[in-house]
Coordinates of C-alpha atoms and ligand atoms in Angstrom, one line a residue:
M862 CA -39.9 -58.1 15.6
K863 CA -42.9 -56.2 14.9
K864 CA -42.1 -53.7 17.5
F865 CA -38.9 -53.4 15.0
L866 CA -40.3 -53.1 12.0
N867 CA -42.6 -50.3 13.0
L868 CA -39.6 -47.8 14.4
K869 CA -38.3 -49.1 10.9
K870 CA -40.9 -47.7 9.0
N871 CA -41.1 -44.6 11.5
I872 CA -37.6 -43.7 10.8
F873 CA -38.1 -43.9 7.2
I874 CA -40.6 -41.7 7.1
F875 CA -39.1 -39.3 9.8
S876 CA -36.3 -39.3 7.0
S877 CA -38.4 -39.3 3.6
L878 CA -39.8 -36.0 5.6
L879 CA -36.7 -34.7 6.2
V880 CA -35.7 -34.5 2.7
L881 CA -38.9 -33.3 1.9
L882 CA -38.3 -30.6 4.3
F883 CA -35.0 -29.7 2.8
F884 CA -35.8 -29.8 -0.9
L885 CA -38.9 -27.6 0.3
S886 CA -36.2 -25.3 1.7
I887 CA -34.4 -25.5 -1.4
W888 CA -36.9 -23.7 -3.5
L889 CA -38.1 -21.1 -1.0
W890 CA -34.3 -20.0 -0.6
H891 CA -34.2 -19.9 -4.5
Q892 CA -38.0 -18.5 -4.9
F893 CA -36.8 -15.3 -1.9
Q894 CA -33.6 -15.0 -3.7
K895 CA -35.5 -14.2 -7.2
E896 CA -37.8 -12.1 -5.8
E897 CA -34.5 -9.8 -4.3
R898 CA -33.6 -9.9 -7.7
L899 CA -36.8 -8.7 -9.2
Y900 CA -37.3 -6.3 -6.4
F901 CA -36.1 -3.3 -8.9
C902 CA -37.5 -5.1 -12.0
D903 CA -41.5 -4.6 -12.6
D904 CA -42.1 -3.7 -15.7
K905 CA -44.0 -5.8 -17.9
T906 CA -42.5 -5.2 -21.1
I907 CA -38.6 -6.7 -20.3
I908 CA -37.7 -9.4 -19.3
C909 CA -37.3 -9.7 -15.7
D910 CA -35.5 -12.7 -15.1
L911 CA -32.0 -12.7 -17.1
S912 CA -30.2 -15.3 -14.9
E913 CA -30.5 -17.7 -17.6
A914 CA -29.3 -15.6 -20.3
P915 CA -26.4 -16.3 -22.3
Y916 CA -23.8 -13.5 -21.3
H917 CA -23.7 -15.3 -17.7
D918 CA -21.6 -18.3 -19.3
P919 CA -18.4 -17.8 -18.4
S920 CA -17.8 -19.9 -21.1
L921 CA -18.4 -17.9 -24.1
P922 CA -16.4 -15.5 -25.4
V923 CA -16.0 -11.8 -24.0
E924 CA -17.6 -10.4 -27.2
E925 CA -19.9 -12.8 -27.3
R926 CA -21.5 -11.9 -24.1
V927 CA -20.9 -8.2 -24.6
E928 CA -23.4 -7.9 -27.1
D929 CA -25.8 -10.4 -25.6
L930 CA -25.6 -8.0 -22.7
L931 CA -26.5 -5.1 -24.8
S932 CA -28.9 -6.7 -26.9
H933 CA -31.0 -7.0 -23.2
M934 CA -30.3 -3.5 -21.7
T935 CA -32.5 -0.5 -22.0
L936 CA -31.8 3.1 -22.9
D937 CA -31.7 4.0 -18.7
E938 CA -29.6 1.2 -18.1
K939 CA -27.3 2.0 -21.0
I940 CA -26.5 5.3 -19.2
G941 CA -26.0 3.8 -15.7
Q942 CA -23.3 1.8 -16.9
L943 CA -21.2 5.5 -17.6
A944 CA -21.2 7.3 -14.0
L945 CA -18.5 6.6 -11.9
V946 CA -19.5 7.9 -8.2
E947 CA -17.5 8.2 -5.6
R948 CA -18.8 6.7 -3.0
S949 CA -19.9 8.7 0.2
E950 CA -21.8 11.2 -2.4
I951 CA -23.9 8.1 -2.4
K952 CA -26.6 8.6 0.4
D953 CA -28.8 5.9 0.0
K954 CA -27.0 2.5 -1.3
N955 CA -30.8 1.8 -3.4
D956 CA -29.4 3.7 -6.0
I957 CA -26.9 1.8 -7.2
A958 CA -30.0 -0.3 -8.1
T959 CA -31.8 2.3 -9.7
Y960 CA -29.6 3.9 -11.4
G961 CA -27.8 0.4 -11.8
L962 CA -24.5 2.6 -12.2
G963 CA -21.7 1.4 -13.6
G964 CA -19.0 2.0 -10.8
L965 CA -18.1 3.9 -7.6
L966 CA -15.2 4.7 -6.7
S967 CA -13.7 6.2 -3.1
G968 CA -11.3 9.3 -3.9
A969 CA -8.7 9.9 -1.9
G970 CA -9.2 9.9 1.8
S971 CA -12.8 8.5 1.2
H972 CA -12.6 5.0 3.1
P973 CA -15.0 2.8 5.5
E974 CA -16.1 3.5 8.8
N975 CA -13.6 0.4 9.7
N976 CA -10.9 1.6 7.9
T977 CA -8.7 -1.4 8.1
A978 CA -8.3 -4.0 5.1
L979 CA -11.5 -5.7 6.7
G980 CA -13.6 -2.8 6.5
W981 CA -12.4 -2.1 2.7
Q982 CA -12.9 -5.8 1.6
E983 CA -17.1 -5.8 3.6
M984 CA -17.5 -2.4 1.7
T985 CA -16.3 -3.2 -1.7
A986 CA -19.1 -6.6 -1.0
D987 CA -21.7 -4.4 0.4
Y988 CA -22.0 -2.3 -2.6
Q989 CA -22.0 -5.4 -4.8
T990 CA -25.1 -6.9 -3.8
Y991 CA -27.0 -4.2 -4.6
T992 CA -26.1 -5.0 -8.1
K993 CA -28.1 -8.4 -7.6
K994 CA -31.2 -6.8 -7.1
T995 CA -31.2 -6.0 -10.4
R996 CA -32.4 -8.0 -13.5
L997 CA -28.9 -7.5 -15.8
Q998 CA -26.6 -8.4 -12.0
I999 CA -23.9 -6.0 -13.6
P1000 CA -20.8 -6.1 -11.1
L1001 CA -19.5 -2.5 -10.2
L1002 CA -16.3 -1.1 -11.1
Y1003 CA -14.4 -0.7 -7.9
G1004 CA -11.7 2.4 -8.7
A1005 CA -9.7 3.4 -6.7
D1006 CA -6.1 5.3 -6.0
A1007 CA -3.4 2.4 -5.7
I1008 CA -0.8 4.8 -6.6
H1009 CA 2.2 3.5 -4.2
G1010 CA 0.9 0.1 -3.1
N1011 CA -2.5 -0.1 -1.8
S1012 CA -1.9 2.9 0.8
N1013 CA -5.7 3.8 1.5
V1014 CA -6.0 1.1 3.8
P1015 CA -3.7 1.5 6.8
G1016 CA -1.7 -1.4 7.1
A1017 CA -0.8 -1.7 3.2
T1018 CA 2.6 -2.2 1.8
V1019 CA 3.5 1.7 1.1
F1020 CA 6.0 1.8 -1.7
P1021 CA 8.4 4.7 -3.1
H1022 CA 6.1 7.2 -5.1
Q1023 CA 7.0 7.2 -8.5
I1024 CA 9.7 9.8 -8.8
G1025 CA 11.9 7.3 -6.8
L1026 CA 11.1 4.3 -8.7
G1027 CA 11.8 6.9 -11.6
A1028 CA 15.3 7.4 -10.0
A1029 CA 16.0 3.1 -9.7
N1030 CA 14.3 3.5 -13.8
D1031 CA 14.4 -0.4 -13.8
P1032 CA 11.5 -1.9 -15.2
D1033 CA 11.4 -5.2 -13.8
L1034 CA 11.2 -3.6 -9.9
V1035 CA 8.3 -1.8 -11.5
R1036 CA 6.7 -4.4 -12.7
R1037 CA 7.2 -6.5 -9.4
I1038 CA 5.4 -3.6 -7.1
N1039 CA 2.9 -3.2 -9.3
E1040 CA 1.9 -7.1 -9.0
A1041 CA 2.3 -6.8 -5.0
T1042 CA 0.0 -3.8 -5.5
A1043 CA -2.7 -5.1 -7.5
K1044 CA -3.1 -8.6 -5.2
E1045 CA -3.4 -5.8 -2.2
L1046 CA -6.1 -4.1 -4.2
A1047 CA -8.0 -7.2 -5.2
A1048 CA -7.4 -8.5 -1.5
T1049 CA -9.7 -5.0 -0.5
G1050 CA -12.4 -6.3 -3.8
I1051 CA -10.9 -3.5 -5.8
Y1052 CA -9.9 -4.2 -9.3
W1053 CA -9.6 -1.1 -11.1
N1054 CA -6.1 1.2 -9.9
Y1055 CA -6.2 4.8 -10.9
A1056 CA -2.2 4.3 -11.5
P1057 CA 0.6 4.8 -13.1
S1058 CA 0.5 8.3 -13.7
L1059 CA 2.3 8.9 -16.8
D1060 CA 3.0 12.4 -17.0
V1061 CA 6.1 13.8 -17.7
A1062 CA 7.0 16.5 -15.2
K1063 CA 8.4 19.4 -17.2
D1064 CA 8.3 22.2 -13.9
L1065 CA 9.1 20.7 -10.0
R1066 CA 7.0 23.6 -9.0
W1067 CA 3.9 21.2 -9.7
G1068 CA 2.0 19.3 -6.5
R1069 CA 1.9 15.9 -8.4
T1070 CA 5.7 15.9 -9.3
Y1071 CA 6.7 12.8 -7.2
E1072 CA 3.4 10.9 -8.8
T1073 CA 5.6 10.8 -12.0
F1074 CA 8.1 8.8 -12.8
S1075 CA 10.0 11.9 -14.8
S1076 CA 11.2 14.8 -16.5
E1077 CA 12.5 12.7 -18.8
S1078 CA 9.7 11.5 -21.5
D1079 CA 12.0 8.1 -22.3
R1080 CA 12.1 7.2 -18.6
V1081 CA 8.2 7.4 -18.5
E1082 CA 7.9 5.4 -22.0
N1083 CA 10.3 3.1 -20.1
L1084 CA 9.2 2.4 -17.2
A1085 CA 5.2 2.8 -18.3
A1086 CA 4.4 -0.9 -19.9
A1087 CA 6.1 -2.5 -16.6
A1088 CA 3.9 -0.6 -14.5
I1089 CA 1.1 -1.9 -16.7
I1090 CA 1.8 -5.4 -17.2
G1091 CA 2.3 -5.7 -13.0
L1092 CA -1.1 -4.7 -12.1
Q1093 CA -2.9 -6.1 -15.5
G1094 CA -0.9 -9.1 -15.9
E1095 CA 1.0 -10.2 -18.7
N1096 CA -1.9 -11.5 -20.8
S1097 CA -3.8 -8.2 -21.1
A1098 CA -7.2 -10.1 -22.6
T1099 CA -7.7 -11.5 -18.7
P1100 CA -6.3 -8.8 -16.9
F1101 CA -6.2 -9.3 -13.1
V1102 CA -6.4 -5.4 -11.8
I1103 CA -7.2 -2.6 -14.4
A1104 CA -4.7 0.1 -14.4
T1105 CA -5.4 3.5 -16.0
A1106 CA -2.6 5.4 -17.7
K1107 CA -3.1 9.0 -16.7
H1108 CA -3.3 11.7 -17.1
Y1109 CA -4.2 12.1 -20.7
I1110 CA -2.5 14.0 -21.9
G1111 CA -0.1 16.8 -21.4
S1112 CA -0.8 17.4 -17.7
G1113 CA 3.0 17.9 -17.1
A1114 CA 4.1 20.8 -19.5
M1115 CA 0.9 22.9 -17.2
I1116 CA 1.7 26.5 -16.8
W1117 CA 2.5 27.9 -13.7
G1118 CA -0.3 30.4 -12.7
T1119 CA -3.1 29.4 -15.8
A1120 CA -4.6 26.9 -13.1
V1121 CA -8.0 26.7 -13.1
N1122 CA -8.8 26.2 -9.5
E1123 CA -8.4 29.2 -7.6
D1124 CA -6.3 27.9 -5.1
Y1125 CA -3.7 26.4 -7.0
K1126 CA -1.0 27.5 -8.7
I1127 CA -0.2 25.7 -11.9
D1128 CA -2.5 22.1 -11.6
Q1129 CA -5.5 21.3 -13.7
G1130 CA -3.8 24.7 -15.9
E1131 CA -2.8 25.5 -19.4
V1132 CA -0.6 23.9 -21.8
R1133 CA 0.6 26.0 -24.6
L1134 CA 2.7 22.9 -26.7
T1135 CA 1.9 23.1 -30.4
E1136 CA 0.8 19.6 -31.4
E1137 CA 4.0 18.7 -32.4
E1138 CA 5.5 19.1 -29.3
L1139 CA 3.1 17.9 -27.1
R1140 CA 3.3 14.0 -29.8
A1141 CA 7.1 14.5 -29.0
E1142 CA 7.0 14.5 -25.4
H1143 CA 3.8 13.5 -24.0
L1144 CA 2.5 10.9 -26.0
P1145 CA 5.1 8.0 -25.9
P1146 CA 4.0 6.9 -22.6
F1147 CA 0.7 6.5 -23.7
K1148 CA 1.5 4.6 -26.5
K1149 CA 3.3 2.4 -24.9
A1150 CA 0.7 1.9 -22.5
V1151 CA -1.7 1.3 -25.2
E1152 CA 0.8 -1.4 -26.8
A1153 CA 0.9 -3.1 -23.2
G1154 CA -3.4 -3.2 -23.3
V1155 CA -4.2 -1.2 -20.9
W1156 CA -7.4 -1.1 -20.1
S1157 CA -8.6 2.5 -19.0
V1158 CA -7.2 5.9 -20.0
M1159 CA -8.1 8.7 -17.6
A1160 CA -8.3 12.0 -19.2
G1161 CA -6.5 15.0 -16.8
L1162 CA -8.0 17.9 -15.8
N1163 CA -6.1 20.2 -17.7
N1164 CA -6.2 22.4 -20.6
W1165 CA -4.8 21.8 -24.3
Q1166 CA -4.8 25.0 -26.0
G1167 CA -7.5 26.5 -24.3
L1168 CA -9.3 23.0 -25.2
K1169 CA -10.1 21.1 -22.0
L1170 CA -9.1 17.7 -21.9
S1171 CA -12.5 15.5 -21.5
A1172 CA -13.8 18.0 -24.7
N1173 CA -11.3 17.7 -26.7
K1174 CA -12.5 15.0 -29.6
Y1175 CA -9.6 14.9 -31.4
L1176 CA -7.6 14.1 -28.8
L1177 CA -9.4 11.6 -26.7
T1178 CA -11.1 10.1 -30.2
D1179 CA -8.8 10.9 -33.4
V1180 CA -5.5 10.3 -31.9
L1181 CA -6.1 7.8 -28.4
K1182 CA -8.7 5.6 -29.7
E1183 CA -8.1 5.5 -33.8
E1184 CA -4.6 6.3 -34.3
L1185 CA -3.0 4.4 -31.4
G1186 CA -5.8 1.9 -31.5
F1187 CA -7.1 2.1 -27.9
Q1188 CA -9.5 -0.6 -27.3
G1189 CA -10.3 0.3 -23.8
F1190 CA -12.3 3.3 -22.1
V1191 CA -12.0 6.6 -20.8
V1192 CA -12.4 7.7 -17.6
S1193 CA -12.6 11.1 -16.9
D1194 CA -11.0 12.8 -13.7
W1195 CA -13.0 14.4 -10.8
Y1196 CA -15.1 16.8 -11.8
G1197 CA -13.8 17.8 -14.8
V1198 CA -16.5 17.4 -17.3
Y1199 CA -18.6 19.8 -15.3
E1200 CA -15.1 22.4 -15.0
I1201 CA -15.6 22.4 -19.3
P1202 CA -16.9 25.6 -19.6
G1203 CA -21.3 25.5 -20.0
N1204 CA -24.0 23.9 -18.6
N1205 CA -23.8 20.8 -17.2
Y1206 CA -26.1 19.7 -19.2
Q1207 CA -24.2 20.9 -22.6
N1208 CA -20.6 19.7 -21.2
T1209 CA -22.2 15.9 -20.2
I1210 CA -23.5 16.0 -24.3
T1211 CA -19.9 17.3 -24.9
A1212 CA -17.3 15.2 -22.7
I1213 CA -19.2 11.7 -24.4
N1214 CA -19.5 12.5 -28.1
A1215 CA -15.8 14.0 -27.5
G1216 CA -15.2 9.8 -26.9
V1217 CA -15.4 10.2 -22.7
D1218 CA -16.8 6.3 -22.0
M1219 CA -17.4 6.8 -17.8
V1220 CA -17.6 10.0 -16.5
M1221 CA -16.1 10.4 -13.2
L1222 CA -19.1 12.1 -10.4
P1223 CA -18.0 13.3 -7.0
F1224 CA -20.7 14.7 -6.9
D1225 CA -24.3 15.3 -9.0
Y1226 CA -25.1 11.5 -10.3
K1227 CA -29.0 12.0 -10.9
K1228 CA -28.6 15.0 -12.6
F1229 CA -25.8 13.3 -14.7
I1230 CA -28.0 11.3 -15.8
A1231 CA -31.1 12.7 -16.4
D1232 CA -29.1 14.5 -19.0
L1233 CA -27.7 11.9 -20.1
Q1234 CA -31.2 10.6 -20.3
Q1235 CA -32.7 13.6 -22.2
S1236 CA -29.4 14.1 -25.2
T1237 CA -29.5 10.3 -25.6
S1238 CA -33.6 10.5 -26.5
N1239 CA -33.0 13.6 -28.4
G1240 CA -30.6 12.3 -30.1
R1241 CA -27.6 15.1 -29.5
V1242 CA -25.7 11.9 -28.0
P1243 CA -25.9 9.3 -30.7
A1244 CA -27.0 5.7 -30.1
S1245 CA -23.9 4.1 -31.4
R1246 CA -21.8 6.6 -29.2
L1247 CA -23.6 5.6 -26.1
D1248 CA -23.5 2.0 -27.2
D1249 CA -19.6 2.1 -28.1
A1250 CA -19.2 3.3 -24.6
V1251 CA -21.3 0.4 -22.4
R1252 CA -19.5 -2.1 -24.8
R1253 CA -16.4 -0.4 -23.9
I1254 CA -16.7 -0.7 -20.7
L1255 CA -18.5 -3.8 -20.5
R1256 CA -15.3 -5.6 -22.0
A1257 CA -13.3 -4.6 -19.5
K1258 CA -16.0 -6.6 -16.8
F1259 CA -16.3 -9.3 -18.2
S1260 CA -12.6 -9.8 -19.3
L1261 CA -11.7 -8.4 -15.6
G1262 CA -13.9 -11.8 -14.6
L1263 CA -16.2 -9.0 -12.6
F1264 CA -19.5 -11.8 -13.6
D1265 CA -17.5 -14.5 -12.3
R1266 CA -14.6 -13.8 -10.3
P1267 CA -15.4 -15.5 -6.4
A1268 CA -15.2 -11.9 -4.0
P1269 CA -12.1 -12.5 -1.6
T1270 CA -12.4 -13.0 2.0
A1271 CA -10.8 -12.6 4.9
N1272 CA -8.2 -15.2 4.2
D1273 CA -6.9 -13.2 1.3
L1274 CA -6.3 -10.6 3.6
A1275 CA -3.0 -11.5 4.5
I1276 CA -1.3 -10.7 1.8
I1277 CA -1.5 -6.9 3.3
G1278 CA 1.3 -5.9 4.4
S1279 CA 2.7 -9.3 4.1
E1280 CA 6.6 -9.7 4.8
E1281 CA 7.5 -10.3 1.1
H1282 CA 6.0 -7.1 0.2
R1283 CA 7.2 -5.3 2.3
A1284 CA 10.9 -6.8 1.4
L1285 CA 10.2 -5.9 -2.1
A1286 CA 9.1 -2.1 -1.2
R1287 CA 13.1 -1.8 1.0
E1288 CA 14.7 -3.2 -1.8
A1289 CA 12.7 -0.3 -3.8
V1290 CA 13.5 2.2 -1.5
R1291 CA 17.6 0.9 -2.2
K1292 CA 17.1 1.4 -5.6
S1293 CA 15.7 5.0 -5.8
L1294 CA 18.2 6.4 -3.0
V1295 CA 20.4 9.0 -5.1
L1296 CA 23.9 10.1 -4.0
L1297 CA 23.9 14.0 -4.8
K1298 CA 27.1 14.7 -2.8
D1299 CA 29.4 13.5 -0.9
R1300 CA 33.3 15.3 -0.5
R1301 CA 35.0 13.4 2.0
Q1302 CA 34.1 10.4 0.6
T1303 CA 31.6 9.9 4.1
L1304 CA 30.1 7.1 2.6
P1305 CA 30.0 4.2 3.0
L1306 CA 29.3 4.6 6.8
D1307 CA 30.8 2.0 9.9
K1308 CA 29.1 -0.3 11.7
N1309 CA 30.8 0.1 14.5
L1310 CA 31.0 4.0 14.9
D1311 CA 31.0 5.2 18.4
T1312 CA 28.6 7.7 17.5
I1313 CA 25.9 8.7 15.9
I1314 CA 23.4 11.7 15.8
V1315 CA 20.4 11.9 14.3
A1316 CA 17.9 14.6 13.8
G1317 CA 15.3 16.2 11.5
S1318 CA 11.7 16.2 11.2
A1319 CA 11.4 13.2 8.4
A1320 CA 14.2 11.3 10.9
D1321 CA 11.3 9.4 13.0
N1322 CA 8.0 9.9 10.8
S1323 CA 7.0 6.9 8.9
G1324 CA 3.6 9.0 7.7
R1325 CA 5.5 11.6 6.2
Q1326 CA 7.8 9.3 4.4
C1327 CA 5.6 8.2 3.0
G1328 CA 3.8 11.5 1.4
G1329 CA 0.8 12.4 -0.1
W1330 CA -2.1 9.5 -1.0
T1331 CA -1.4 7.7 2.2
V1332 CA -4.4 6.7 4.1
E1333 CA -5.8 10.8 3.3
W1334 CA -5.4 13.0 0.5
Q1335 CA -2.5 14.8 1.6
G1336 CA -1.2 12.6 3.7
I1337 CA -0.3 11.5 7.2
D1338 CA 2.2 12.8 10.2
G1339 CA 3.8 10.9 12.6
N1340 CA 4.9 6.8 13.1
W1341 CA 1.4 5.8 13.6
L1342 CA 1.0 3.2 10.2
P1343 CA 0.7 0.0 11.0
G1344 CA 4.1 -2.0 10.2
A1345 CA 6.1 0.6 8.8
S1346 CA 9.4 1.5 9.7
S1347 CA 11.1 5.3 9.9
I1348 CA 14.5 5.9 8.6
L1349 CA 15.6 6.5 12.1
K1350 CA 15.1 2.7 12.9
G1351 CA 16.4 1.6 10.5
I1352 CA 20.1 3.3 11.4
K1353 CA 18.9 1.9 15.1
E1354 CA 18.5 -1.6 13.2
A1355 CA 21.7 -1.7 11.3
V1356 CA 24.6 -0.4 13.5
S1357 CA 26.1 -2.7 15.9
S1358 CA 25.4 -2.9 19.5
E1359 CA 28.7 -0.6 20.6
T1360 CA 27.4 2.0 18.4
K1361 CA 25.7 4.8 20.2
V1362 CA 22.5 6.3 18.4
I1363 CA 21.4 9.1 20.0
F1364 CA 18.6 11.3 18.2
E1365 CA 16.7 14.4 18.7
E1366 CA 14.5 16.0 16.3
T1367 CA 15.5 19.8 16.3
G1368 CA 19.3 18.6 16.6
N1369 CA 19.6 19.8 20.3
F1370 CA 22.8 17.7 21.4
D1371 CA 24.6 18.5 24.7
L1372 CA 27.8 16.3 23.5
D1373 CA 31.2 16.8 25.3
V1374 CA 32.5 15.5 22.0
K1375 CA 31.5 16.2 18.1
A1376 CA 30.3 12.7 17.1
D1377 CA 31.5 10.8 14.5
V1378 CA 29.0 10.9 12.5
G1379 CA 25.6 13.3 12.4
I1380 CA 22.5 12.4 10.5
V1381 CA 19.4 14.8 9.6
I1382 CA 16.6 13.8 7.6
V1383 CA 14.3 16.6 6.8
G1384 CA 12.7 17.0 3.9
E1385 CA 8.9 18.3 2.4
K1386 CA 5.5 18.0 4.6
S1387 CA 3.0 15.7 2.6
Y1388 CA 0.6 17.5 0.0
A1389 CA -1.0 15.9 -2.8
E1390 CA -1.9 17.3 -6.2
G1391 CA -2.0 21.6 -6.3
V1392 CA -2.3 22.0 -2.6
G1393 CA 1.3 21.0 -3.2
D1394 CA 1.7 23.7 -6.3
E1395 CA 4.5 25.3 -4.4
A1396 CA 6.8 28.8 -6.2
E1397 CA 9.8 27.6 -4.8
P1398 CA 10.1 24.2 -3.0
Q1399 CA 13.2 24.6 -0.2
L1400 CA 13.7 23.5 3.2
S1401 CA 12.0 25.3 5.8
P1402 CA 13.9 27.5 8.2
E1403 CA 13.7 25.0 11.2
D1404 CA 15.0 22.3 9.2
L1405 CA 18.1 24.3 8.2
A1406 CA 18.2 25.4 11.8
T1407 CA 18.5 21.5 12.7
I1408 CA 21.2 20.8 10.5
E1409 CA 23.2 23.7 11.1
K1410 CA 23.1 22.4 15.0
V1411 CA 24.1 18.4 14.2
R1412 CA 26.7 20.1 11.7
K1413 CA 28.3 21.9 14.4
A1414 CA 28.1 18.7 16.7
S1415 CA 29.7 16.3 14.3
N1416 CA 32.9 15.5 12.2
K1417 CA 30.6 14.9 9.1
L1418 CA 27.9 16.0 8.1
I1419 CA 25.1 13.4 6.0
V1420 CA 21.7 15.3 5.1
I1421 CA 18.9 13.5 3.6
I1422 CA 16.1 14.6 2.4
V1423 CA 12.7 13.7 2.3
S1424 CA 10.8 15.4 -0.3
G1425 CA 8.6 14.9 -3.9
R1426 CA 10.9 17.2 -6.1
P1427 CA 14.1 18.7 -6.1
L1428 CA 14.7 21.6 -3.8
N1429 CA 16.4 24.4 -3.6
I1430 CA 19.4 24.3 -1.3
K1431 CA 22.1 25.5 -3.5
L1432 CA 23.0 28.1 -1.1
P1433 CA 23.1 26.4 2.1
A1434 CA 24.5 22.8 1.0
R1435 CA 27.8 24.2 0.0
N1436 CA 29.0 22.8 3.4
W1437 CA 27.2 19.7 3.9
D1438 CA 29.5 17.0 3.2
T1439 CA 26.7 14.2 2.0
I1440 CA 23.6 14.6 0.7
I1441 CA 21.0 12.1 -0.5
A1442 CA 17.7 12.4 -2.4
A1443 CA 15.7 9.5 -0.8
W1444 CA 12.1 11.2 -2.3
L1445 CA 9.2 9.9 -0.8
P1446 CA 10.2 6.2 0.1
G1447 CA 7.1 4.7 1.6
S1448 CA 6.6 2.3 4.8
E1449 CA 10.1 0.7 4.8
G1450 CA 12.6 3.2 5.8
Q1451 CA 15.1 0.7 6.8
G1452 CA 15.7 0.9 2.9
V1453 CA 17.9 3.9 3.9
A1454 CA 20.0 2.4 6.1
D1455 CA 20.8 -0.9 4.0
V1456 CA 22.8 1.7 1.4
L1457 CA 23.8 4.1 4.3
F1458 CA 26.3 1.1 6.1
G1459 CA 27.7 -0.4 2.4
G1460 CA 25.2 -3.1 2.4
Y1461 CA 24.5 -2.1 -1.6
P1462 CA 25.5 0.5 -3.7
F1463 CA 23.8 3.7 -4.5
V1464 CA 22.6 2.8 -8.1
G1465 CA 19.6 5.7 -8.7
T1466 CA 20.3 8.2 -10.7
L1467 CA 18.4 11.3 -11.2
P1468 CA 14.9 11.5 -12.8
I1469 CA 14.0 15.3 -12.8
E1470 CA 17.2 17.9 -12.7
W1471 CA 18.4 19.2 -9.3
E1472 CA 20.7 22.0 -9.1
L1473 CA 23.1 21.8 -6.5
Ligands
BGC1162 C1 -6.8 12.9 -9.6 C2 -6.7 11.8 -10.4 C3 -7.2 10.9 -9.4 C4 -8.6 11.5 -9.2 C5 -9.7 9.8 -8.0 C6 -8.1 13.7 -9.2 O1 -8.4 14.8 -8.7 O2 -6.4 14.1 -10.8 O3 -5.5 11.5 -10.4 O4 -8.0 9.3 -10.1 O5 -9.4 12.2 -8.3 O6 -8.9 10.4 -7.1

C-alpha cells in the first residue's frame, strides 16, 4: 500500500514537472519571438513592442486601424510603404525589414528558383517573414501580372488574352475568369494583380494590343467592371485580391515612332489627343473601374502632351482622385518615375506630388528611399501628401485582410490548373473565336470525315497559343506547359475513331488523293510590350508557304490564325475558304475544335477592325 502511495506521489511530482516544463517552453518561445520581433527596433525613442496596439485588432473598422497605425509610424516607416520593389533586385532580404518596404513584385518572368505553384507560395511566405522582424509588422503587398490567369506559374490555367475576351464581349464570362484567376493567384500568396488593362488600342501595330479588350471604348467599358468585380469580389470593401486598372491613361493612343525607349516604336510613346478626345475615348473605362471600387490604378509609361503620366498632377490628382473620386492608390509603372525628364531626386518629388502613391522600383530602391527622406525632411514633399499616400496603401492592406489573413497552404494549390478552371478557359476559347470568312460553308466540320490534314507553326504549340506574359515575359515556345492542350490535340480528340488526322507542321503531305479538309493553324510568335511593336503585322513567308501547300493538298481549306491582333492577309486570303481568328487562346486549345465541329456556334465578334 505504502509503495503504491509512493508511486502515486512520484507520478504527481513528475507530471507537475512536465506541466511546468511545458509552460516554461511556451514562455521561452514567446521571449524568443519577441526578440526576433524587436530585432529591427533598437531605437529608444519609440515604442518597440506594438503587438497590443489597436491596429492589430481585426474587429475594429479599417479607418480606425489605419489611423492608429499611422499615429505610430516614424517618417522612415512611412516612406518605406511607398516603395514597391522588384523581387530580383532584393539582394539581402533583411532590406525588407530595414527599409520597411511596402510591397514587392514579380516583374514578368521574375520567378522563384523552384518555378512551381508551391515554389511561388513558399517564396511569398518567406518574404512576409521579414516583415515580422519589424516593430510595426506591416505585411507586404505582393503584386504580379496575372493578366490571363496566374500565367507566371507553369501549370496554372491560362485563359485567352483580353483581346479574345473582347471578341466574346461577355461580362459574365470575364467576371468568372477573373474570379478564377484571383483564386489561382491567392493560392500562391499573391493578392495584388496588375490587371485588367483598360487601354483602348487604337493602333494595332502596338505590341500590347492583345492585352486590351478592344479598340472600342464602349466594349472596354462594358467589360471593365466585370473584370474588377471578378478579381476583387462583389463587395469592394473587402477585396479578395486587389485589381489594378491600367495604364492610366491614353496608352492605346500612342503615336507610332514616338517611343522614348529606343528599342520600341510606339510603346512608351506620345499621346497627342486633346483633353476632350482623351476624355471621350479613354476615360470612360477608368470611370467604370472607379465606380466598381478598383483598389489601384497604374499610371502609364506614356506621355500626354509632352508630360509623362506619372508626373501629371492634373490627370492623377485632379481628374482621377478628385473628379472621379478614386479612393485607392496610384502605382507608377516599372521605371516610369525615373523616365520623367530630370534627375531622380527631382523626379521622385514630382511624381509623389503629382499623386503617385506607390513607386514601382525595378532598380534603385535605396536611392528612392534616400531621396524621399530628403524631400520630406526639407518639405518639398509635404507631410500631408506622404500621409495621404500611406493612408491609401494601408487602407488597401487592411481591407485585403493582409494583417489577419492566414497564409495559403499546400492544400490550397489544388485550385491551380483545376479541371473546373480549365473548363472555364475552354468555354472562353469557344466564345472568343471569330469567323472571318466561310465562303463555301465549310463549317461546321463533320466528325466522320475520312481524312483531315493539319499543318502550321501554331497547330501543335500550346506555348505559342498562350502568347506573351506566360511564364516568361516574352512567352514560351513548344508544348511543355503542364496540363495545356494544343489546338491539334483538340482536333484529334473531337473526330470519330474512323477519321484520319494527319499532321505535318510545314504542310509537306504526300497523299494519293486530296484530303477532304485541310486545316492550317498559323500566326504570330509570342511577344510582349514594345518588343511586339510591328510596322506591318502579317503572316511569315513560311506560314504562307505552308498554307499554300495545304490548299493544294485538300478540297477545302480552313486557316486558323493565332495572333494578338489582326494581321494583314488581304492578298493571300483571297483563295482561302474559311478563316477563323482564334486570338491568343491560352492553355485550352480544345475550345477551337468544339466550335469547328459544330458543338457550339461562333459567337465572337471583332473587337478591333480587321481588313480582309
Ligand atoms: C508593364 C506593366 C506591368 C509592369 C510590372 C511594365 O513593364 O508596363 O503593365 O504591370 O511592367 O510587370
